[in-house]
Short mmCIF file of C-alpha atoms in Angstrom, two decimals:
data_model
loop_
_atom_site.label_atom_id
_atom_site.label_comp_id
_atom_site.label_asym_id
_atom_site.label_seq_id
_atom_site.Cartn_x
_atom_site.Cartn_y
_atom_site.Cartn_z
CA MET A 1 -7.93 17.19 -27.48
CA GLY A 2 -9.70 20.59 -26.77
CA GLY A 3 -10.28 21.58 -23.20
CA LEU A 4 -7.27 19.79 -21.53
CA ILE A 5 -6.71 22.70 -19.16
CA LYS A 6 -10.45 23.96 -18.70
CA GLY A 7 -12.20 23.30 -15.61
CA VAL A 8 -14.78 20.44 -15.40
CA VAL A 9 -16.96 18.79 -12.68
CA SER A 10 -15.09 16.74 -10.57
CA THR A 11 -15.42 14.72 -7.53
CA ARG A 12 -16.87 16.17 -4.38
CA GLN A 13 -18.35 19.20 -6.40
CA ARG A 14 -15.26 20.35 -7.59
CA GLN A 15 -14.20 21.79 -10.72
CA GLN A 16 -11.10 20.66 -12.21
CA PRO A 17 -8.95 21.17 -15.35
CA LEU A 18 -9.22 18.56 -17.59
CA VAL A 19 -5.59 18.15 -17.65
CA VAL A 20 -5.88 16.95 -14.44
CA THR A 21 -2.71 16.12 -13.03
CA LEU A 22 -0.09 17.14 -10.61
CA ARG A 23 2.88 16.37 -8.74
CA CYS A 24 5.14 17.35 -6.14
CA LEU A 25 8.54 17.57 -5.32
CA SER A 26 10.76 17.86 -2.36
CA ILE A 27 13.88 18.53 -3.87
CA LEU A 28 12.96 22.11 -2.87
CA GLN A 29 12.51 20.97 0.55
CA LEU A 30 11.38 23.90 2.53
CA LEU A 31 9.34 21.53 4.44
CA VAL A 32 10.65 20.92 8.11
CA ASP A 33 11.73 17.31 8.44
CA SER A 34 9.89 15.92 5.45
CA VAL A 35 10.18 12.38 4.70
CA SER A 36 9.87 10.61 1.59
CA GLY A 37 7.27 8.25 1.37
CA ILE A 38 3.57 8.02 -0.04
CA GLY A 39 0.75 9.32 1.56
CA VAL A 40 -2.88 8.77 1.86
CA ASN A 41 -6.15 10.42 2.38
CA TRP A 42 -8.41 8.93 5.35
CA GLY A 43 -12.00 10.21 4.67
CA THR A 44 -14.43 9.10 7.10
CA GLN A 45 -17.92 9.49 5.56
CA ALA A 46 -18.91 5.99 6.01
CA THR A 47 -22.00 4.12 7.64
CA HIS A 48 -20.10 1.91 9.21
CA PRO A 49 -16.25 3.24 9.46
CA LEU A 50 -13.60 1.03 10.73
CA PRO A 51 -12.58 1.76 14.19
CA PRO A 52 -9.82 4.50 13.94
CA SER A 53 -7.05 1.79 15.86
CA THR A 54 -7.84 -0.50 12.96
CA VAL A 55 -7.17 1.79 10.29
CA VAL A 56 -4.05 3.12 11.76
CA LYS A 57 -2.83 -0.37 11.70
CA MET A 58 -3.78 -0.83 7.98
CA LEU A 59 -1.70 2.25 7.41
CA ARG A 60 1.28 1.07 9.10
CA ASP A 61 0.95 -2.51 7.53
CA ASN A 62 0.85 -0.76 4.02
CA GLY A 63 3.96 1.67 4.45
CA PHE A 64 2.04 4.78 4.43
CA GLN A 65 4.06 7.37 6.31
CA LYS A 66 1.83 10.34 5.80
CA VAL A 67 -1.94 10.84 6.26
CA LYS A 68 -4.39 13.64 5.27
CA LEU A 69 -7.39 14.30 7.11
CA PHE A 70 -10.24 16.26 6.26
CA ASP A 71 -10.87 17.50 9.79
CA ALA A 72 -9.18 17.10 13.24
CA ASP A 73 -11.36 14.45 14.81
CA SER A 74 -9.85 13.79 18.45
CA ALA A 75 -10.20 10.07 18.22
CA THR A 76 -8.52 9.79 15.00
CA LEU A 77 -5.88 11.38 16.17
CA ASN A 78 -5.35 9.67 19.41
CA ALA A 79 -5.09 6.56 17.28
CA LEU A 80 -2.47 8.17 15.29
CA ALA A 81 -0.52 8.87 18.27
CA ASN A 82 3.05 7.71 18.56
CA SER A 83 2.00 5.70 14.96
CA GLY A 84 5.47 7.46 13.27
CA ILE A 85 2.76 8.65 10.52
CA GLN A 86 3.18 12.19 9.71
CA ILE A 87 -0.52 14.00 9.72
CA MET A 88 -2.02 16.74 7.73
CA VAL A 89 -5.37 17.89 9.65
CA GLY A 90 -8.22 19.66 7.98
CA ILE A 91 -10.23 22.46 8.68
CA PRO A 92 -13.63 22.33 6.71
CA ASN A 93 -14.82 25.27 4.83
CA ASP A 94 -18.08 26.20 6.84
CA MET A 95 -15.23 27.11 9.61
CA LEU A 96 -13.45 29.56 7.70
CA TYR A 97 -15.76 32.34 8.20
CA ASN A 98 -15.62 32.22 11.95
CA LEU A 99 -11.48 31.63 11.77
CA ALA A 100 -11.05 34.57 9.64
CA ASN A 101 -13.06 37.10 11.50
CA SER A 102 -11.67 35.78 15.16
CA GLU A 103 -8.00 35.41 16.18
CA GLN A 104 -9.32 33.89 19.43
CA ALA A 105 -11.17 31.62 17.28
CA ALA A 106 -8.34 30.48 15.56
CA ASP A 107 -6.30 30.47 18.88
CA THR A 108 -8.76 28.15 20.40
CA TRP A 109 -8.77 25.68 17.21
CA VAL A 110 -5.20 25.28 17.29
CA ALA A 111 -4.92 24.83 21.00
CA LYS A 112 -7.62 22.03 20.66
CA ASN A 113 -6.68 20.18 17.77
CA VAL A 114 -3.33 20.74 17.05
CA SER A 115 -1.33 22.04 20.63
CA SER A 116 -3.03 19.31 22.92
CA HIS A 117 -2.39 16.38 20.36
CA ILE A 118 1.22 17.30 19.81
CA SER A 119 2.31 17.84 23.63
CA SER A 120 0.38 15.30 25.33
CA GLY A 121 -0.79 12.87 22.76
CA GLY A 122 2.20 12.17 20.49
CA ALA A 123 0.27 12.79 17.45
CA ASP A 124 3.18 14.07 14.49
CA ILE A 125 1.02 16.87 13.11
CA ARG A 126 2.67 18.55 10.14
CA TYR A 127 0.36 20.31 8.20
CA VAL A 128 -3.10 22.28 9.09
CA ALA A 129 -5.15 22.32 5.61
CA VAL A 130 -7.19 25.42 5.88
CA GLY A 131 -10.27 24.63 4.00
CA ASN A 132 -10.89 22.11 1.32
CA GLU A 133 -10.72 23.39 -2.81
CA PRO A 134 -12.56 26.86 -1.43
CA PHE A 135 -12.21 28.74 -4.84
CA LEU A 136 -14.17 25.88 -6.67
CA SER A 137 -16.27 27.87 -9.39
CA SER A 138 -19.29 25.55 -7.95
CA TYR A 139 -19.04 27.93 -4.72
CA ASN A 140 -19.93 31.08 -6.65
CA GLY A 141 -17.17 32.85 -4.58
CA SER A 142 -18.70 32.07 -1.24
CA PHE A 143 -15.05 31.62 0.43
CA LEU A 144 -12.99 34.19 -1.94
CA GLY A 145 -12.91 36.69 1.27
CA THR A 146 -12.19 34.59 3.95
CA THR A 147 -9.66 31.86 3.03
CA LEU A 148 -6.67 34.19 3.10
CA PRO A 149 -7.61 35.67 6.60
CA ALA A 150 -8.31 32.25 7.87
CA LEU A 151 -4.79 31.13 6.90
CA ARG A 152 -3.13 34.07 8.32
CA ASN A 153 -5.13 33.83 11.79
CA ILE A 154 -4.46 29.90 11.74
CA GLN A 155 -0.65 30.95 11.20
CA SER A 156 -0.45 33.47 13.74
CA ALA A 157 -2.23 30.97 16.40
CA LEU A 158 0.65 28.53 15.47
CA THR A 159 3.25 30.90 16.00
CA LYS A 160 1.82 31.77 19.63
CA ALA A 161 2.02 28.21 20.36
CA GLY A 162 5.29 28.04 19.29
CA LEU A 163 4.64 25.56 16.66
CA SER A 164 5.03 27.67 13.55
CA THR A 165 8.45 25.91 12.72
CA ARG A 166 7.10 22.29 13.26
CA VAL A 167 3.46 22.72 11.72
CA LYS A 168 2.81 24.34 8.07
CA VAL A 169 -0.34 25.71 7.15
CA THR A 170 -1.68 25.14 3.64
CA VAL A 171 -4.77 25.25 1.64
CA PRO A 172 -5.69 22.20 -0.74
CA LEU A 173 -6.81 23.98 -4.08
CA ASN A 174 -8.75 22.03 -7.05
CA ALA A 175 -6.43 22.19 -10.33
CA ASP A 176 -9.24 24.65 -11.62
CA VAL A 177 -7.17 27.51 -9.97
CA TYR A 178 -5.13 27.45 -12.85
CA GLU A 179 -5.40 27.18 -16.67
CA SER A 180 -4.05 27.31 -20.00
CA PRO A 181 -6.00 28.75 -23.18
CA THR A 182 -3.68 26.70 -25.78
CA ASN A 183 -3.63 23.47 -23.59
CA LEU A 184 0.08 23.77 -23.58
CA PRO A 185 1.78 23.63 -20.02
CA SER A 186 3.77 26.84 -21.12
CA ASP A 187 1.00 29.18 -21.33
CA GLY A 188 -0.24 28.03 -17.78
CA ASP A 189 -1.09 31.03 -15.37
CA PHE A 190 -3.76 31.21 -12.69
CA ARG A 191 -7.20 31.89 -13.24
CA SER A 192 -8.21 35.22 -14.27
CA ASP A 193 -10.86 35.65 -11.93
CA ILE A 194 -8.58 35.05 -8.85
CA HIS A 195 -5.37 35.90 -10.11
CA ASP A 196 -4.68 38.65 -7.69
CA LEU A 197 -5.70 36.46 -4.73
CA MET A 198 -3.89 33.40 -5.66
CA LEU A 199 -0.54 35.74 -5.93
CA SER A 200 -1.26 36.83 -2.24
CA ILE A 201 -2.07 32.98 -0.98
CA VAL A 202 1.24 31.93 -2.86
CA LYS A 203 3.32 34.91 -1.36
CA PHE A 204 2.00 33.87 2.17
CA LEU A 205 2.89 30.36 1.73
CA SER A 206 6.33 31.30 0.18
CA ASP A 207 7.07 33.67 3.06
CA ASN A 208 5.96 30.86 5.53
CA GLY A 209 8.19 28.08 4.21
CA ALA A 210 4.68 26.23 3.30
CA PRO A 211 3.95 23.94 0.20
CA PHE A 212 1.19 25.02 -2.58
CA THR A 213 -1.35 21.80 -1.97
CA VAL A 214 -3.22 20.90 -5.37
CA ASN A 215 -5.77 18.13 -6.00
CA ILE A 216 -5.78 16.33 -9.30
CA TYR A 217 -7.95 13.74 -11.28
CA PRO A 218 -7.15 12.48 -14.64
CA PHE A 219 -10.29 10.42 -14.37
CA ILE A 220 -12.40 13.61 -14.38
CA SER A 221 -10.76 14.38 -17.82
CA LEU A 222 -12.35 11.16 -18.90
CA TYR A 223 -15.43 11.21 -16.85
CA SER A 224 -16.16 14.97 -18.75
CA ASP A 225 -15.09 14.56 -22.04
CA PRO A 226 -15.90 11.79 -24.18
CA ASN A 227 -13.31 12.76 -26.95
CA PHE A 228 -10.72 12.50 -24.21
CA PRO A 229 -7.86 10.40 -25.31
CA LEU A 230 -8.09 7.45 -23.06
CA GLY A 231 -4.12 6.60 -23.38
CA PHE A 232 -3.03 9.93 -21.94
CA ALA A 233 -5.06 9.55 -18.73
CA PHE A 234 -2.65 6.96 -17.98
CA PHE A 235 1.41 6.69 -17.72
CA GLY A 236 3.38 5.66 -20.38
CA ASN A 237 1.11 6.82 -23.15
CA LYS A 238 3.08 6.64 -26.42
CA SER A 239 -0.03 7.12 -28.47
CA PHE A 240 -1.04 10.96 -28.14
CA PRO A 241 2.15 12.80 -26.96
CA LEU A 242 1.57 16.46 -26.21
CA ASN A 243 4.67 18.50 -27.58
CA ASP A 244 4.93 22.21 -25.75
CA GLY A 245 7.74 23.59 -27.56
CA GLY A 246 10.19 20.55 -27.56
CA THR A 247 8.99 19.16 -24.06
CA ILE A 248 7.19 15.90 -24.54
CA TYR A 249 4.24 14.83 -22.34
CA ASP A 250 3.05 11.61 -22.61
CA ASN A 251 0.58 11.74 -19.66
CA VAL A 252 -2.05 14.57 -18.45
CA PHE A 253 -0.76 14.14 -14.92
CA ASP A 254 2.69 15.70 -15.94
CA ALA A 255 1.37 18.11 -18.39
CA ASN A 256 -1.26 19.68 -15.48
CA HIS A 257 1.36 19.57 -12.96
CA ASP A 258 3.86 21.60 -14.99
CA THR A 259 0.91 24.06 -15.89
CA LEU A 260 0.89 24.85 -12.15
CA ILE A 261 4.96 25.42 -12.52
CA TRP A 262 4.57 27.23 -15.00
CA ALA A 263 2.13 29.66 -13.48
CA LEU A 264 4.15 29.70 -10.56
CA GLN A 265 7.51 30.92 -12.40
CA LYS A 266 5.54 33.43 -14.41
CA ASN A 267 4.48 35.09 -11.05
CA GLY A 268 7.90 34.72 -9.54
CA TYR A 269 7.61 31.51 -7.18
CA GLY A 270 9.19 29.12 -9.25
CA SER A 271 10.76 27.28 -6.57
CA LEU A 272 7.81 27.15 -4.10
CA PRO A 273 7.27 23.12 -3.02
CA VAL A 274 4.10 21.58 -4.28
CA VAL A 275 2.34 18.62 -2.64
CA ILE A 276 -0.11 16.76 -4.42
CA GLY A 277 -3.05 16.71 -1.96
CA GLU A 278 -5.37 14.12 -3.55
CA ILE A 279 -4.65 11.88 -6.95
CA GLY A 280 -6.27 8.43 -7.33
CA TRP A 281 -8.90 6.59 -9.36
CA PRO A 282 -12.15 5.13 -8.67
CA THR A 283 -13.47 1.51 -9.04
CA ASP A 284 -17.16 1.75 -9.63
CA GLY A 285 -20.26 3.80 -10.31
CA ASP A 286 -19.13 4.53 -14.29
CA LYS A 287 -17.74 2.89 -17.38
CA ASN A 288 -14.63 4.35 -16.71
CA ALA A 289 -14.41 3.54 -13.23
CA ASN A 290 -13.27 -0.12 -12.58
CA LEU A 291 -10.69 -2.17 -11.02
CA ASN A 292 -8.08 -2.59 -14.27
CA TYR A 293 -8.00 1.14 -14.81
CA ALA A 294 -7.47 1.97 -11.41
CA GLN A 295 -4.98 -0.54 -10.95
CA GLN A 296 -3.02 0.72 -14.18
CA PHE A 297 -3.30 4.27 -12.90
CA ASN A 298 -2.29 3.95 -9.45
CA GLN A 299 0.63 1.45 -10.04
CA GLY A 300 1.53 3.83 -12.94
CA PHE A 301 1.81 6.95 -10.64
CA MET A 302 3.43 4.91 -8.03
CA ASP A 303 6.10 3.60 -10.19
CA SER A 304 6.87 7.38 -11.34
CA VAL A 305 7.00 8.07 -7.65
CA ILE A 306 9.41 5.22 -6.53
CA SER A 307 11.50 5.80 -9.55
CA ASN A 308 11.60 9.55 -8.43
CA LYS A 309 11.04 10.51 -11.91
CA GLY A 310 9.11 13.54 -11.24
CA THR A 311 7.72 15.58 -14.55
CA PRO A 312 9.66 17.58 -17.13
CA LEU A 313 9.57 20.68 -15.01
CA ARG A 314 10.54 19.21 -11.74
CA PRO A 315 12.53 15.89 -11.94
CA GLY A 316 12.56 13.85 -8.77
CA TYR A 317 10.62 13.02 -5.46
CA VAL A 318 6.86 13.75 -5.68
CA ASP A 319 5.22 14.48 -2.33
CA ALA A 320 1.82 12.86 -2.89
CA TYR A 321 -1.50 11.64 -1.20
CA LEU A 322 -3.40 9.19 -2.81
CA PHE A 323 -7.23 9.35 -2.85
CA SER A 324 -8.22 7.29 -0.76
CA LEU A 325 -7.83 5.07 1.49
CA ILE A 326 -11.05 3.49 2.19
CA ASP A 327 -14.47 3.59 0.31
CA GLU A 328 -17.11 5.75 1.90
CA ASP A 329 -20.73 5.02 1.37
CA ALA A 330 -22.14 8.04 2.72
CA LYS A 331 -20.58 10.85 0.48
CA SER A 332 -22.75 12.69 -1.66
CA ILE A 333 -23.10 11.43 -5.09
CA GLN A 334 -23.99 14.62 -6.75
CA PRO A 335 -20.49 14.87 -8.73
CA GLY A 336 -21.32 11.17 -9.95
CA ASN A 337 -22.06 7.34 -8.49
CA PHE A 338 -18.33 7.23 -8.74
CA GLU A 339 -17.72 9.26 -5.74
CA ARG A 340 -18.23 6.62 -3.15
CA HIS A 341 -15.58 4.46 -4.83
CA TRP A 342 -12.07 6.11 -4.63
CA GLY A 343 -10.67 3.71 -1.89
CA LEU A 344 -7.74 1.42 -2.70
CA PHE A 345 -9.71 -0.65 -0.07
CA TYR A 346 -13.19 -1.81 0.36
CA LEU A 347 -15.60 -0.48 3.37
CA ASP A 348 -14.20 -3.71 5.13
CA GLY A 349 -10.66 -2.75 4.83
CA GLN A 350 -10.27 -5.49 1.80
CA PRO A 351 -7.97 -4.71 -0.89
CA LYS A 352 -9.45 -3.79 -4.22
CA TYR A 353 -6.37 -4.84 -6.37
CA ALA A 354 -2.73 -5.28 -6.26
CA VAL A 355 -0.34 -2.36 -6.17
CA SER A 356 3.19 -1.90 -5.04
CA LEU A 357 3.34 0.96 -2.85
CA VAL A 358 6.73 1.24 -1.37
CA THR A 359 9.27 -0.66 -3.78
CA ALA A 360 8.46 -2.09 -7.15
CA ASN A 361 9.02 -5.51 -5.86
CA SER A 362 6.73 -5.14 -2.92
CA LYS A 363 3.81 -7.71 -2.43
CA GLY A 364 0.70 -4.97 -2.72
CA LEU A 365 -1.84 -4.17 -0.47
CA VAL A 366 -2.09 -5.33 3.13
CA PRO A 367 -5.81 -5.80 4.39
CA ALA A 368 -7.40 -4.77 7.79
CA ARG A 369 -6.80 -7.05 10.61
CA ASP A 370 -9.42 -8.35 13.07
CA VAL A 371 -12.51 -7.01 10.84
CA HIS A 372 -15.51 -8.37 12.64
CA TYR A 373 -18.78 -8.92 10.07
CA LEU A 374 -22.83 -9.12 10.63
CA ALA A 375 -24.11 -12.35 9.96
CA ARG A 376 -23.92 -14.11 6.79
CA GLN A 377 -27.35 -13.32 5.39
CA TRP A 378 -28.98 -10.92 2.71
CA CYS A 379 -32.07 -9.39 2.04
CA ILE A 380 -33.46 -9.91 -1.71
CA MET A 381 -36.51 -9.93 -3.54
CA SER A 382 -38.79 -12.56 -2.87
CA PRO A 383 -38.94 -15.45 -5.74
CA SER A 384 -42.41 -15.26 -5.31
CA ALA A 385 -42.94 -11.54 -5.61
CA SER A 386 -44.03 -10.19 -9.06
CA LEU A 387 -41.87 -7.29 -10.98
CA ASP A 388 -45.64 -5.96 -11.57
CA ASP A 389 -46.24 -5.34 -8.03
CA PRO A 390 -47.12 -1.45 -7.60
CA GLN A 391 -44.91 -1.23 -4.50
CA VAL A 392 -41.90 -2.49 -6.60
CA GLY A 393 -40.75 0.94 -7.91
CA PRO A 394 -41.14 3.00 -4.92
CA SER A 395 -39.84 0.31 -2.67
CA VAL A 396 -36.50 -0.08 -4.84
CA SER A 397 -36.62 3.76 -4.70
CA TYR A 398 -36.83 4.33 -1.11
CA ALA A 399 -34.20 1.78 -0.72
CA CYS A 400 -31.82 3.62 -2.74
CA ALA A 401 -32.21 6.97 -1.28
CA ASN A 402 -31.51 5.60 1.94
CA ALA A 403 -28.65 3.36 1.06
CA ASP A 404 -25.78 3.20 -1.66
CA CYS A 405 -26.87 1.60 -5.35
CA THR A 406 -23.81 3.25 -7.04
CA SER A 407 -22.66 0.02 -8.20
CA LEU A 408 -25.87 -0.15 -10.77
CA GLY A 409 -26.33 0.69 -13.76
CA TYR A 410 -24.36 1.09 -17.08
CA GLY A 411 -20.61 0.63 -16.99
CA THR A 412 -21.00 -0.57 -13.12
CA SER A 413 -19.61 -3.63 -11.42
CA CYS A 414 -23.50 -4.91 -11.58
CA GLU A 415 -24.67 -3.79 -14.82
CA ASN A 416 -25.19 -7.39 -16.02
CA LEU A 417 -27.62 -7.83 -13.19
CA ASP A 418 -31.47 -8.40 -14.39
CA ALA A 419 -34.43 -6.49 -12.95
CA ARG A 420 -34.73 -8.74 -10.00
CA GLY A 421 -31.15 -8.55 -9.30
CA ASN A 422 -30.95 -4.83 -9.32
CA ILE A 423 -34.05 -4.81 -6.93
CA SER A 424 -32.29 -7.32 -4.65
CA TYR A 425 -29.22 -5.30 -4.72
CA ALA A 426 -30.99 -2.39 -3.65
CA PHE A 427 -32.80 -4.47 -0.91
CA ASN A 428 -29.58 -5.88 0.31
CA SER A 429 -27.94 -2.48 0.65
CA TYR A 430 -30.53 -0.83 2.58
CA TYR A 431 -30.47 -4.23 4.89
CA GLN A 432 -26.93 -4.02 5.55
CA GLN A 433 -26.70 -0.48 6.07
CA ASN A 434 -29.43 -0.94 8.93
CA ASN A 435 -27.46 -3.48 10.41
CA GLN A 436 -29.65 -6.07 9.44
CA LEU A 437 -32.75 -5.10 11.45
CA GLU A 438 -35.40 -7.39 10.82
CA SER A 439 -37.58 -4.55 9.91
CA ALA A 440 -34.96 -3.44 7.14
CA CYS A 441 -36.02 -6.38 5.03
CA LYS A 442 -39.89 -6.00 5.39
CA PHE A 443 -40.46 -4.06 2.20
CA PRO A 444 -44.58 -3.91 1.54
CA ASN A 445 -46.82 -6.51 0.17
CA ASN A 446 -43.86 -9.26 0.94
CA LEU A 447 -41.63 -8.03 -1.83
CA SER A 448 -38.61 -9.17 0.32
CA VAL A 449 -37.07 -11.85 2.01
CA VAL A 450 -33.53 -13.05 4.12
CA ILE A 451 -31.68 -15.86 2.66
CA ASN A 452 -28.43 -17.36 3.78
CA ASN A 453 -26.83 -18.34 0.29
CA ASP A 454 -24.60 -15.38 -0.77
CA PRO A 455 -26.32 -14.00 -4.18
CA SER A 456 -23.04 -12.31 -5.71
CA THR A 457 -22.60 -13.10 -9.24
CA GLY A 458 -19.44 -12.15 -11.22
CA THR A 459 -18.17 -8.78 -10.48
CA CYS A 460 -21.28 -7.84 -8.41
CA LYS A 461 -20.93 -8.45 -5.07
CA PHE A 462 -23.72 -8.47 -2.50
CA ARG A 463 -21.78 -7.31 0.49
CA ILE A 464 -22.20 -8.02 4.21
CA MET A 465 -21.70 -5.01 6.31
CA ILE A 466 -19.24 -4.86 9.12
CA GLN A 467 -19.92 -4.19 12.79
CA GLY A 468 -19.28 -0.88 13.65
CA GLN A 469 -21.00 2.16 14.78
CA ALA A 470 -24.66 3.38 14.04
CA VAL A 471 -25.93 4.36 10.91
CA ILE A 472 -24.67 7.99 10.09
CA SER A 473 -28.50 9.01 9.51
CA GLY A 474 -29.91 6.91 12.54
CA ALA A 475 -29.35 6.29 15.99
CA GLY A 476 -28.64 3.26 17.86
CA GLY A 477 -28.88 0.11 15.48
CA GLY A 478 -30.11 1.97 12.25
CA LYS A 479 -33.55 2.68 11.07
CA GLY A 480 -35.91 -0.08 9.87
CA PHE A 481 -38.35 0.36 6.82
CA SER A 482 -41.88 1.16 7.86
CA ARG A 483 -45.06 1.54 6.19
CA SER A 484 -45.29 5.26 7.02
CA SER A 485 -41.98 6.32 5.77
CA LEU A 486 -42.85 4.76 2.59
CA VAL A 487 -45.81 6.61 2.49
CA VAL A 488 -43.97 9.90 2.95
CA PHE A 489 -41.39 8.79 0.34
CA ILE A 490 -44.09 8.06 -2.16
CA LEU A 491 -45.76 11.50 -1.52
CA VAL A 492 -42.92 13.81 -1.71
CA PHE A 493 -39.80 12.19 -2.75
CA PHE A 494 -40.69 9.48 -5.63
CA PRO A 495 -41.98 12.18 -8.06
CA LEU A 496 -38.84 13.43 -8.19
CA TYR A 497 -36.40 10.19 -8.36
CA PHE A 498 -36.07 7.14 -9.80
CA CYS A 499 -39.14 6.61 -11.89
CA ASP A 500 -37.07 4.86 -14.36
CA PHE A 501 -34.51 3.41 -11.82
CA LEU A 502 -31.31 2.45 -13.53
CA GLY A 503 -32.85 1.27 -16.62
CA LEU A 504 -35.18 -1.45 -14.67
CA LYS A 505 -38.52 0.08 -16.51
CA LEU A 506 -40.51 -1.21 -13.24
CA LYS A 507 -43.98 -0.92 -13.63
CA VAL A 508 -45.72 1.58 -11.14
CA TYR A 509 -49.55 1.43 -11.35
CA GLY A 510 -51.92 3.82 -9.92
CA LEU A 511 -49.50 6.44 -8.79
CA GLY A 512 -49.82 8.93 -11.39
CA PHE A 513 -46.25 9.83 -11.39
CA CYS A 514 -44.57 7.94 -14.29
CA ASP A 515 -45.70 7.24 -17.72
CA PHE A 516 -44.18 3.99 -18.59
#
């Protein structure tokens, strides 16, 4: 069980303790007018996002009372106006330097993104999240000098605007900001290299009646350590209890959460409220990322929330935001292919599995309404095309580099596809993301063809894209496939990617890049 509280690579390029888990409590309700109820993260890194108005209806239909955003997009905030949903707006890390060094910049940001939406738009903004996991080890200290000054300047701006009693500032932190050398929660403390900075931030939060916000991912424990006990990642585990001086922990979430509580207590802030900024489980892209595990984890967490069980050190209500609402097919996969599959809902707003969010007897997730799809047609590898065609390898590589093939590979929802199936999935992903443009299904040598019969099989779904905004990386109706773009890809990128794409062993003759 070594390494439960040590940092590991986590989703969105963060590092996180293997004892990934956290909870938050509002028995210490320093938060103004806080309401009970589960929250959710609403990310928008998708090629074809649902309209904000549709998403707000989803939030309300599913009983979400709080939403956490990663920016302060005006269209999103306008859609949330008068919805009854409390909002945490976000400030990206790349804005911290400017806000830390300019009170005027902070005043302007608050006026534009908070004051205007509260006063005239009816948006119920309760928090400003200053940065997102800025102290990750992978950032090499880039934000160590700017996070606290930015917090102070945003707080000052809120005070000037007369909003400091209504809107609180916080900073969502990864669980790697604290650690335990023995893996026991009682030995927890803040990370030694940022200990003094963390105490300054904790004092600032306490002085301003704001919560400590932390993101915890038990899935990452499993992803990063093949020896991690599977049952301990879920709730109600009986096979691997952790005994900390007579306090028994049956899951990694409670243990991780109470490691933070011990760190706060040891430094004189044992009553500081804690908010779980992100917690969830992905459904694809890894052998442990699947619908069954995600349902088991999220329902276990929700059962604990609904029962007000809390953790051994903080029994009671848990203030948390599930991660996340909807899949995001344009997110970076540097942390892992699972990164695009955290949603409770697929890209089109359809539920992935049954989970009760409000009461133990609720009927489960409610799908998005009035979603419009592109035509029922798919792009696949032509039945007459040969796997030995020299253009197959670079074509698949190009498609996956410019679309989403994270459902392919070992342990994924499409792992049982044969070589032709994998190629077809790649082609269709590119075709759908480019709005079914005719040119997006014209791979060289007549490798591809458009069909009207759904090629989905078993757990592997060949999805049709929803109608929506333009593809993120292109304008208008998306970007089509062209021979010139393929040549550039072959000469520049193909040597670096996918020579043995997902185990397909595709033969690429005459290019000199791969040895098959």
